[in-house]
Coordinates of C-alpha atoms and ligand atoms in Angstrom, one line a residue:
M675 CA 131.1 66.6 97.3
N676 CA 130.7 65.2 100.9
V677 CA 127.6 63.1 100.5
A678 CA 126.4 61.6 103.7
K679 CA 125.0 57.9 103.5
C680 CA 122.3 57.5 105.5
S681 CA 119.4 55.1 106.8
P682 CA 116.0 55.8 108.4
E683 CA 117.7 54.9 111.9
A684 CA 121.0 56.9 111.2
I685 CA 118.8 60.2 111.0
T686 CA 118.0 60.8 114.5
E687 CA 121.6 60.5 115.3
L688 CA 122.6 62.6 112.3
L689 CA 120.1 65.3 114.1
R690 CA 121.9 65.2 116.9
N691 CA 125.2 65.8 114.7
P692 CA 124.2 68.4 111.9
L693 CA 126.6 68.5 109.3
P694 CA 128.1 71.5 109.3
L695 CA 126.5 74.0 107.1
R696 CA 128.6 77.5 105.6
L697 CA 126.3 80.2 107.8
A698 CA 124.5 82.7 106.1
R699 CA 126.8 84.5 103.7
G700 CA 127.6 88.1 105.1
E701 CA 126.4 90.1 102.1
D702 CA 122.9 91.5 102.4
L703 CA 120.7 89.1 100.5
N704 CA 118.9 91.7 99.3
V705 CA 115.4 89.9 99.3
L706 CA 111.8 91.5 99.8
R707 CA 109.3 89.6 101.7
P708 CA 105.7 91.6 100.6
V709 CA 103.4 89.8 103.3
Q710 CA 103.8 88.0 106.5
Y711 CA 103.5 84.6 105.7
L712 CA 103.8 81.1 107.8
G713 CA 106.5 79.2 106.9
N714 CA 108.4 81.8 105.1
K715 CA 112.1 81.4 104.6
Q716 CA 113.4 84.5 105.0
R717 CA 115.3 83.5 108.0
S718 CA 117.0 80.6 106.7
L719 CA 117.5 81.7 103.4
G720 CA 121.5 82.2 104.1
V721 CA 121.9 78.5 105.0
I722 CA 119.5 77.5 102.3
L723 CA 121.3 79.2 99.5
S724 CA 124.9 78.1 100.8
A725 CA 123.4 74.6 100.4
I726 CA 122.2 75.0 96.8
E727 CA 125.1 77.2 95.6
D728 CA 127.2 74.1 96.2
L729 CA 125.2 72.2 93.6
V730 CA 124.7 74.6 90.9
S731 CA 126.6 76.5 88.2
Q732 CA 125.8 80.2 87.1
G733 CA 122.8 80.1 84.7
D734 CA 121.5 76.7 85.8
A735 CA 117.6 76.4 85.4
V736 CA 116.0 75.5 88.7
F737 CA 112.6 75.0 89.9
D738 CA 111.1 77.2 93.1
L739 CA 108.3 74.8 94.2
F740 CA 105.8 76.2 96.8
S741 CA 107.2 79.5 96.3
G742 CA 105.1 81.5 98.8
T743 CA 106.4 84.9 99.3
S744 CA 108.9 84.2 96.6
V745 CA 112.1 84.9 99.1
V746 CA 113.6 81.7 98.1
S747 CA 113.0 82.3 94.5
Q748 CA 115.0 85.8 94.7
G749 CA 117.5 84.1 96.9
L750 CA 118.0 81.8 93.4
T751 CA 118.1 84.7 91.2
A752 CA 120.6 86.7 93.3
L753 CA 122.7 83.1 92.8
G754 CA 122.5 83.9 89.3
L755 CA 120.2 80.7 88.2
K756 CA 117.2 81.2 85.9
V757 CA 114.2 80.4 88.5
S758 CA 110.7 79.0 87.6
A759 CA 108.3 79.8 90.5
V760 CA 105.5 77.7 91.1
D761 CA 102.8 78.2 93.5
V762 CA 99.1 77.6 93.3
S763 CA 97.9 80.8 94.9
T764 CA 97.6 84.1 93.0
A765 CA 98.7 86.3 95.4
C766 CA 102.2 84.2 95.6
C767 CA 102.2 84.4 91.9
A768 CA 101.8 88.2 91.6
M769 CA 104.4 88.7 94.3
A770 CA 106.9 86.3 92.3
Q771 CA 106.4 88.1 89.4
A772 CA 106.7 91.5 90.9
T773 CA 109.7 90.5 93.1
L774 CA 111.4 88.5 90.2
G775 CA 111.0 91.4 87.4
V776 CA 109.0 88.8 85.3
G777 CA 108.1 90.6 82.1
R778 CA 109.6 93.7 83.6
S779 CA 109.8 95.9 80.6
N780 CA 112.1 98.5 79.2
W781 CA 109.6 101.3 80.0
M782 CA 111.1 104.2 81.0
G783 CA 108.7 106.0 83.5
S784 CA 109.8 106.5 86.9
P785 CA 108.1 104.4 89.9
S786 CA 106.8 108.5 91.0
E787 CA 104.8 108.4 87.6
M788 CA 103.6 105.2 88.1
I789 CA 102.3 106.2 91.4
S790 CA 100.6 109.4 90.2
S791 CA 98.9 107.4 87.6
W792 CA 97.4 105.2 90.2
Q793 CA 96.4 107.5 92.6
Q794 CA 94.3 109.3 89.8
A795 CA 92.6 106.4 88.5
S796 CA 91.7 105.8 92.0
A797 CA 90.5 108.9 93.1
S798 CA 87.1 108.2 91.3
P799 CA 86.1 104.6 92.9
Y800 CA 87.5 105.7 96.1
E801 CA 85.0 108.7 96.2
E802 CA 81.9 106.6 95.4
L803 CA 83.1 103.9 98.1
T804 CA 83.3 106.2 100.6
S805 CA 79.8 107.7 100.0
K806 CA 78.5 104.8 100.2
F807 CA 79.9 103.6 103.5
A808 CA 80.2 107.6 104.9
P809 CA 78.5 107.0 108.3
W810 CA 80.9 104.2 109.2
I811 CA 84.1 106.0 108.1
G812 CA 82.7 108.7 110.2
L813 CA 82.4 106.6 113.3
E814 CA 85.8 105.0 112.4
E815 CA 87.7 108.5 111.8
L816 CA 86.2 109.7 115.4
A817 CA 87.6 106.7 117.0
L818 CA 90.7 106.7 115.6
Q819 CA 90.9 110.7 116.5
A820 CA 89.9 109.9 120.1
R821 CA 92.7 107.0 119.9
D822 CA 89.3 105.2 121.3
G823 CA 90.2 101.4 120.6
K824 CA 87.1 100.1 121.9
A825 CA 84.9 102.6 119.9
L826 CA 87.2 101.5 117.0
I827 CA 85.9 97.7 117.5
S828 CA 82.4 98.9 117.9
A829 CA 82.5 100.6 114.8
G830 CA 84.0 97.8 113.0
Q831 CA 81.3 95.4 114.5
R832 CA 78.6 97.6 113.5
V833 CA 79.2 98.2 109.6
P834 CA 76.7 96.7 107.3
Q835 CA 78.5 94.0 105.1
V836 CA 77.1 91.5 102.5
W837 CA 77.0 88.8 105.5
R838 CA 75.2 91.1 108.1
T839 CA 72.7 93.7 105.9
E840 CA 70.9 95.2 109.0
G841 CA 71.3 98.9 109.0
A842 CA 72.6 99.2 105.4
E843 CA 71.0 102.1 103.6
S844 CA 69.8 101.6 99.9
N845 CA 73.0 102.9 98.4
L846 CA 74.8 100.1 100.3
L847 CA 72.3 97.5 99.8
R848 CA 73.0 98.4 96.0
L849 CA 76.8 97.6 96.4
F850 CA 76.2 94.7 97.9
S851 CA 73.9 93.3 95.4
T852 CA 76.5 94.2 92.4
W853 CA 79.0 92.3 94.8
N854 CA 76.7 89.6 94.9
D855 CA 76.0 89.5 91.0
A856 CA 80.1 89.3 90.4
A857 CA 80.5 86.5 92.9
L858 CA 78.2 84.4 91.3
L859 CA 79.5 85.4 87.5
G860 CA 83.4 85.4 88.7
S861 CA 83.6 89.0 87.3
Q862 CA 85.7 91.8 87.8
R863 CA 82.7 94.4 87.3
S864 CA 81.9 95.2 90.7
L865 CA 83.2 98.4 92.1
A866 CA 83.6 96.7 95.7
L867 CA 85.8 93.8 96.4
L868 CA 86.8 93.5 100.1
S869 CA 84.9 96.1 101.6
P870 CA 81.6 94.1 101.7
V871 CA 83.4 91.4 103.3
V872 CA 86.2 92.3 105.5
A873 CA 85.7 95.7 106.6
G874 CA 85.5 96.2 110.2
S875 CA 87.0 92.9 111.0
Y876 CA 90.3 91.9 109.0
L877 CA 90.6 95.9 108.0
G878 CA 89.4 98.7 109.1
I879 CA 86.5 100.1 106.6
E880 CA 88.6 103.2 105.3
Q881 CA 91.3 100.9 104.8
A882 CA 89.0 98.3 102.9
V883 CA 87.4 101.1 100.6
T884 CA 90.9 102.3 99.9
V885 CA 92.2 98.9 99.1
D886 CA 89.2 98.1 96.5
A887 CA 89.6 101.7 94.9
R888 CA 93.1 100.9 94.4
R889 CA 92.5 97.2 93.0
K890 CA 89.8 98.7 90.8
A891 CA 92.1 101.2 89.6
I892 CA 94.6 98.5 88.5
T893 CA 91.6 96.9 86.8
E894 CA 90.8 99.8 84.7
M895 CA 94.3 100.6 83.9
V896 CA 95.3 97.4 82.4
E897 CA 92.1 97.3 80.4
R898 CA 93.2 100.8 78.9
G899 CA 96.5 99.5 78.2
E900 CA 98.2 101.8 80.2
I901 CA 100.2 99.0 82.3
D902 CA 101.9 95.8 81.3
G903 CA 101.7 92.6 83.6
W904 CA 104.9 93.6 85.4
Q905 CA 103.8 96.8 86.4
S906 CA 100.4 95.6 87.5
S907 CA 101.5 92.8 89.7
V908 CA 103.9 95.6 91.3
M909 CA 100.9 97.4 92.0
I910 CA 98.9 94.3 93.3
T911 CA 102.0 93.1 95.3
A912 CA 102.3 96.9 96.9
L913 CA 98.3 96.3 98.0
L914 CA 99.0 93.1 99.3
A915 CA 101.9 94.0 101.4
A916 CA 99.5 97.3 102.5
T917 CA 96.6 94.5 103.6
S918 CA 99.3 92.3 105.3
K919 CA 100.4 95.3 107.3
A920 CA 97.1 96.2 108.3
A921 CA 95.4 93.0 109.2
Y922 CA 93.6 92.8 112.5
S923 CA 94.4 88.9 113.5
P924 CA 97.1 87.2 115.1
G925 CA 99.8 86.4 112.9
K926 CA 98.7 88.8 110.3
H927 CA 97.0 86.0 108.7
F928 CA 93.0 85.5 107.9
A929 CA 91.9 82.5 109.0
Q930 CA 89.8 84.7 111.8
P931 CA 90.1 88.0 112.7
H932 CA 91.0 89.2 116.9
R933 CA 87.8 87.8 118.9
T934 CA 86.4 90.7 120.1
D935 CA 83.1 89.6 122.0
A936 CA 82.1 91.6 125.1
S937 CA 82.9 89.2 127.7
K938 CA 86.5 89.4 127.0
N939 CA 89.0 92.2 128.2
L940 CA 89.5 94.0 125.3
N941 CA 92.1 95.8 126.4
F942 CA 94.8 94.3 124.2
H943 CA 92.3 94.4 121.5
S944 CA 92.0 97.7 121.8
G945 CA 95.7 98.4 121.4
R946 CA 95.7 96.1 118.6
A947 CA 93.0 98.0 116.9
L948 CA 94.4 101.3 116.9
A949 CA 97.7 100.3 115.7
D950 CA 96.3 98.2 112.9
R951 CA 93.6 100.3 111.5
S952 CA 96.4 103.5 111.9
V953 CA 98.2 101.9 108.8
D954 CA 97.6 104.1 105.8
I955 CA 97.0 101.8 103.1
A956 CA 98.1 104.3 100.3
T957 CA 100.9 105.0 101.4
T958 CA 102.3 101.8 102.5
A959 CA 101.5 100.8 99.3
E960 CA 103.2 103.2 97.4
E961 CA 106.3 102.8 99.7
F962 CA 106.3 99.3 98.3
V963 CA 106.0 100.4 95.0
R964 CA 109.4 102.4 95.2
L965 CA 110.9 99.3 96.6
L966 CA 110.4 96.7 94.1
F967 CA 111.4 99.4 91.3
R968 CA 114.7 99.2 93.4
R969 CA 114.7 95.5 93.0
P970 CA 118.0 94.7 90.7
R971 CA 116.8 93.1 87.2
P972 CA 117.5 89.4 87.1
E973 CA 120.5 88.6 84.8
Q974 CA 118.4 85.1 83.7
A975 CA 115.1 85.6 82.8
S976 CA 112.5 84.0 85.4
E977 CA 109.1 82.4 84.8
V978 CA 106.1 82.3 87.3
L979 CA 103.9 79.1 86.8
Q980 CA 100.5 79.1 88.6
M981 CA 99.9 75.6 88.9
P982 CA 99.8 72.8 91.4
V983 CA 103.0 71.3 92.3
N984 CA 101.8 67.8 91.6
E985 CA 100.5 68.6 87.9
I986 CA 104.0 68.9 86.9
N987 CA 105.7 66.3 85.0
A988 CA 109.5 65.0 84.3
D989 CA 108.9 66.3 80.8
E990 CA 108.2 69.8 81.7
L991 CA 111.3 69.8 83.5
K992 CA 113.4 68.1 81.1
S993 CA 112.1 70.5 78.4
R994 CA 113.7 73.3 80.8
N995 CA 116.6 71.3 81.3
V996 CA 116.2 71.8 85.1
H997 CA 119.3 71.3 87.2
L998 CA 117.8 71.6 90.9
V999 CA 114.4 71.6 92.2
Y1000 CA 113.8 73.3 95.4
A1001 CA 110.9 72.5 97.0
D1002 CA 109.2 74.0 100.4
P1003 CA 105.5 72.2 100.9
P1004 CA 103.3 72.2 103.9
Y1005 CA 103.6 69.9 106.0
T1006 CA 100.6 70.5 108.1
A1007 CA 96.5 69.9 107.9
Q1008 CA 96.3 73.9 107.7
Q1009 CA 95.5 74.5 104.5
Y1010 CA 97.2 78.1 103.2
S1011 CA 94.3 78.8 101.6
R1012 CA 92.3 79.4 104.7
F1013 CA 95.1 81.4 105.9
Y1014 CA 95.5 83.8 103.0
H1015 CA 92.0 83.8 101.0
V1016 CA 91.7 87.6 101.5
L1017 CA 95.2 88.2 99.7
D1018 CA 94.4 85.6 96.9
T1019 CA 90.8 87.2 96.5
L1020 CA 92.6 90.7 96.1
A1021 CA 95.4 89.7 93.6
L1022 CA 92.7 87.9 91.7
G1023 CA 90.3 91.0 91.5
V1024 CA 86.9 89.1 91.4
P1025 CA 84.7 88.1 94.3
H1026 CA 83.8 85.1 95.4
P1027 CA 80.7 83.8 97.3
L1028 CA 81.3 83.1 101.2
Q1029 CA 81.2 79.7 102.5
I1030 CA 78.2 78.8 104.0
Y1031 CA 78.4 76.4 107.6
R1032 CA 75.4 75.5 109.5
G1033 CA 73.7 78.7 107.8
A1034 CA 76.3 81.1 108.7
V1035 CA 79.3 82.7 107.3
T1036 CA 82.4 80.9 108.6
S1037 CA 84.0 83.3 111.6
G1038 CA 87.3 83.4 109.4
L1039 CA 85.0 84.9 106.3
Y1040 CA 86.1 82.1 103.8
P1041 CA 85.2 81.9 100.1
N1042 CA 83.5 79.1 99.0
G1043 CA 86.0 76.4 96.7
R1044 CA 88.9 77.4 98.1
Y1045 CA 91.9 74.9 96.9
F1046 CA 92.9 71.8 99.1
S1047 CA 96.2 70.8 98.9
P1048 CA 97.3 67.0 98.7
F1049 CA 100.2 67.9 101.0
C1050 CA 98.3 68.7 103.6
S1051 CA 96.3 65.5 104.1
K1052 CA 97.1 62.5 106.0
R1053 CA 95.9 59.9 103.3
Q1054 CA 97.3 62.0 100.0
A1055 CA 100.8 63.4 101.5
T1056 CA 102.5 60.1 100.7
P1057 CA 101.6 59.4 97.4
A1058 CA 102.1 63.4 96.8
F1059 CA 105.8 63.2 97.6
E1060 CA 106.3 59.8 95.7
E1061 CA 105.0 61.4 92.9
L1062 CA 106.9 64.6 93.3
A1063 CA 110.4 62.4 93.9
T1064 CA 109.9 60.4 90.7
T1065 CA 109.1 63.6 88.8
C1066 CA 112.3 65.4 89.8
Y1067 CA 114.6 61.8 89.4
D1068 CA 113.2 61.2 85.9
A1069 CA 114.0 64.5 84.9
G1070 CA 117.6 64.2 86.2
A1071 CA 117.5 66.9 88.7
T1072 CA 118.6 67.3 92.2
M1073 CA 116.3 67.7 94.8
V1074 CA 116.4 69.8 97.9
L1075 CA 113.6 69.7 100.1
S1076 CA 112.8 71.8 103.3
Y1077 CA 111.2 69.9 106.1
S1078 CA 110.5 70.9 109.5
T1079 CA 110.4 68.3 112.3
S1080 CA 108.2 68.5 115.5
A1081 CA 110.4 68.7 118.5
N1082 CA 110.3 66.3 121.5
G1083 CA 107.2 66.5 123.2
S1084 CA 106.1 69.4 121.2
T1085 CA 102.2 69.8 120.6
G1086 CA 102.3 71.9 117.8
N1087 CA 100.5 71.1 114.4
Q1088 CA 101.1 67.5 113.4
R1089 CA 102.9 66.6 110.3
M1090 CA 101.1 64.8 107.4
I1091 CA 104.4 62.7 106.9
S1092 CA 107.2 62.2 109.0
L1093 CA 110.8 62.7 108.4
D1094 CA 111.7 58.9 108.2
E1095 CA 108.9 58.2 106.0
L1096 CA 110.1 61.1 103.7
C1097 CA 113.7 59.6 103.6
K1098 CA 112.2 56.2 102.7
I1099 CA 110.6 57.9 99.6
F1100 CA 113.6 59.1 98.7
F1101 CA 116.1 56.4 99.3
E1102 CA 113.6 54.3 97.4
V1103 CA 114.0 57.1 94.5
Y1104 CA 117.1 58.3 94.4
G1105 CA 119.0 55.1 96.4
S1106 CA 120.1 55.7 99.5
A1107 CA 123.8 56.7 99.1
A1108 CA 122.7 59.7 96.9
V1109 CA 120.6 61.2 99.8
E1110 CA 121.7 63.4 102.7
V1111 CA 119.9 65.5 105.5
R1112 CA 121.2 68.5 107.4
E1113 CA 119.6 70.2 110.3
L1114 CA 119.6 74.1 110.0
A1115 CA 120.4 76.0 113.1
H1116 CA 116.8 77.3 113.9
G1117 CA 113.4 76.5 114.2
Y1118 CA 109.8 77.1 112.6
R1119 CA 107.4 79.1 113.4
Q1120 CA 104.0 77.4 114.2
F1121 CA 101.0 77.9 112.3
N1122 CA 98.4 78.4 115.0
S1123 CA 99.3 80.8 118.1
G1124 CA 96.4 79.3 120.0
D1125 CA 96.6 77.7 123.2
S1126 CA 97.1 74.2 121.8
A1127 CA 100.0 75.1 119.7
R1128 CA 103.5 75.6 121.4
P1129 CA 105.8 78.7 119.9
S1130 CA 108.1 76.1 118.9
R1131 CA 110.6 78.0 117.4
D1132 CA 112.8 75.1 118.7
D1133 CA 111.1 72.6 116.1
P1134 CA 114.5 71.7 114.1
E1135 CA 114.2 72.7 110.2
V1136 CA 115.8 70.1 108.1
L1137 CA 117.2 69.8 104.3
L1138 CA 116.6 66.7 102.3
I1139 CA 119.4 66.8 99.7
A1140 CA 118.5 64.0 96.8
H1141 CA 121.7 64.2 94.4
A1142 CA 121.0 63.2 90.9
A1143 CA 122.9 60.5 89.0
Ligands
SAM883 C1 105.5 76.7 103.5 S1 105.0 77.9 102.3 C2 106.2 78.1 101.1 C3 106.8 79.3 101.6 C4 107.9 79.8 100.8 N1 109.2 79.0 100.5 C5 108.3 81.3 101.4 O1 109.8 81.2 101.7 O2 107.6 82.1 101.6 C6 103.9 76.6 101.3 C7 103.2 77.2 100.2 O3 102.7 76.3 99.1 C8 101.1 76.4 98.5 N2 101.1 75.1 98.0 C9 100.2 74.0 98.9 N3 100.0 72.8 98.4 C10 100.5 73.5 96.9 C11 100.4 72.5 95.7 N4 99.6 71.2 95.6 N5 100.9 73.1 94.5 C12 101.5 74.2 94.5 N6 101.6 75.2 95.7 C13 101.1 74.9 97.0 C14 101.3 77.4 99.1 O4 100.1 78.4 98.7 C15 102.2 77.8 100.0 O5 102.5 79.2 99.3

């Protein structure tokens, strides 16, 4: 095995002369990326897998820490590995369960049967919700028929919400009151989940109602014992995919919807509103169910662990005989929980009270009590990486860590830890002779598409590999 010895001083040189990595394997990697997700590794998956393939044998147990969209986990299962996907996000865990086939039974039904049961179960909640939002859905439909993006935006700005109740009739106010009670109790009892919060902003009004009706149907089908854990994760993942596709925001995240105040030239936004609000949630979700059914059943049983990575200890890795740990943590101060809270709420099926800042809801409509990752904190990142490196070393596992460096002069988001600092940690824990750094061919997408952040696709992406003794 070719292990490059490197000191912090040698890293700059090494990045100028990247170690040869085999190019992405020609075969179709056959992975599904359910949602648009910042920092997902779909583009670099081929090279990541090539590097890992040299370090493992068929049937080895591996961890995919910070599994996100699960594309890396899917790639690892395609290598014949036994994968444990770990992420703190409920949406990410649903996606991993669905794509990895965790708990997939030998149920003989077809996707068409599942889709048809889902349609039937969502018919009544859909009817009830549409009747409550009827005048607003009517306005939205007229605007869509007339291809009038500005009227569409205006309908979205006027629809009553739990945080903006003006103009709400009594039946809508009752819906909001049930939503508020459920949010306070953390219960799944509310008929509406997203529509009282994001209808007219991130989603169209009819789209939000469809998502809610479909999500309610899943809860009820689980309660009636009609679907198992894997089937419910398939439907949830399909809804996540449709919601992501329809999201009316830059980059399809949920940090903030497109800003559409009257002072702006709305031509761009009108076009986007027409395109995004035209996404048919039900059809898109149903197509995704079919795609998930087509995924191969992995040879090795995988698992999904919804937990903070920093709570994993060496004994847990040892008990599973983990040979290799791949990790793709966040490196900037931007919390994923800020960007994907709508997907997490949807996956959980429980409304959250909204965060109030200076007497008002936030422009991103964030829920209270979002998760804050230590990896996104300048103060906590170093100790968090030290702990992670030590845990993996103590368990006798090789570690493969993705890192994206900030290109020279890039004004993009600052990293919480530099590559030098990261290498130092791994040199100390694994010994410098056991650590190598490889540069991948292309760059990383920045979190922000705002003015201050460059579209720094040329920020080099790196793999740090620490070999177990
Ligand atoms: C860069 S993304 C991972 C992308 C993923 N490899 C993919 O290809 O889609 C980082 C992920 O880390 C998760 N995360 C952040 N802090 C975490 C923590 N302390 N424990 C577990 N997951 C965490 C986020 O929810 C997010 O999904």
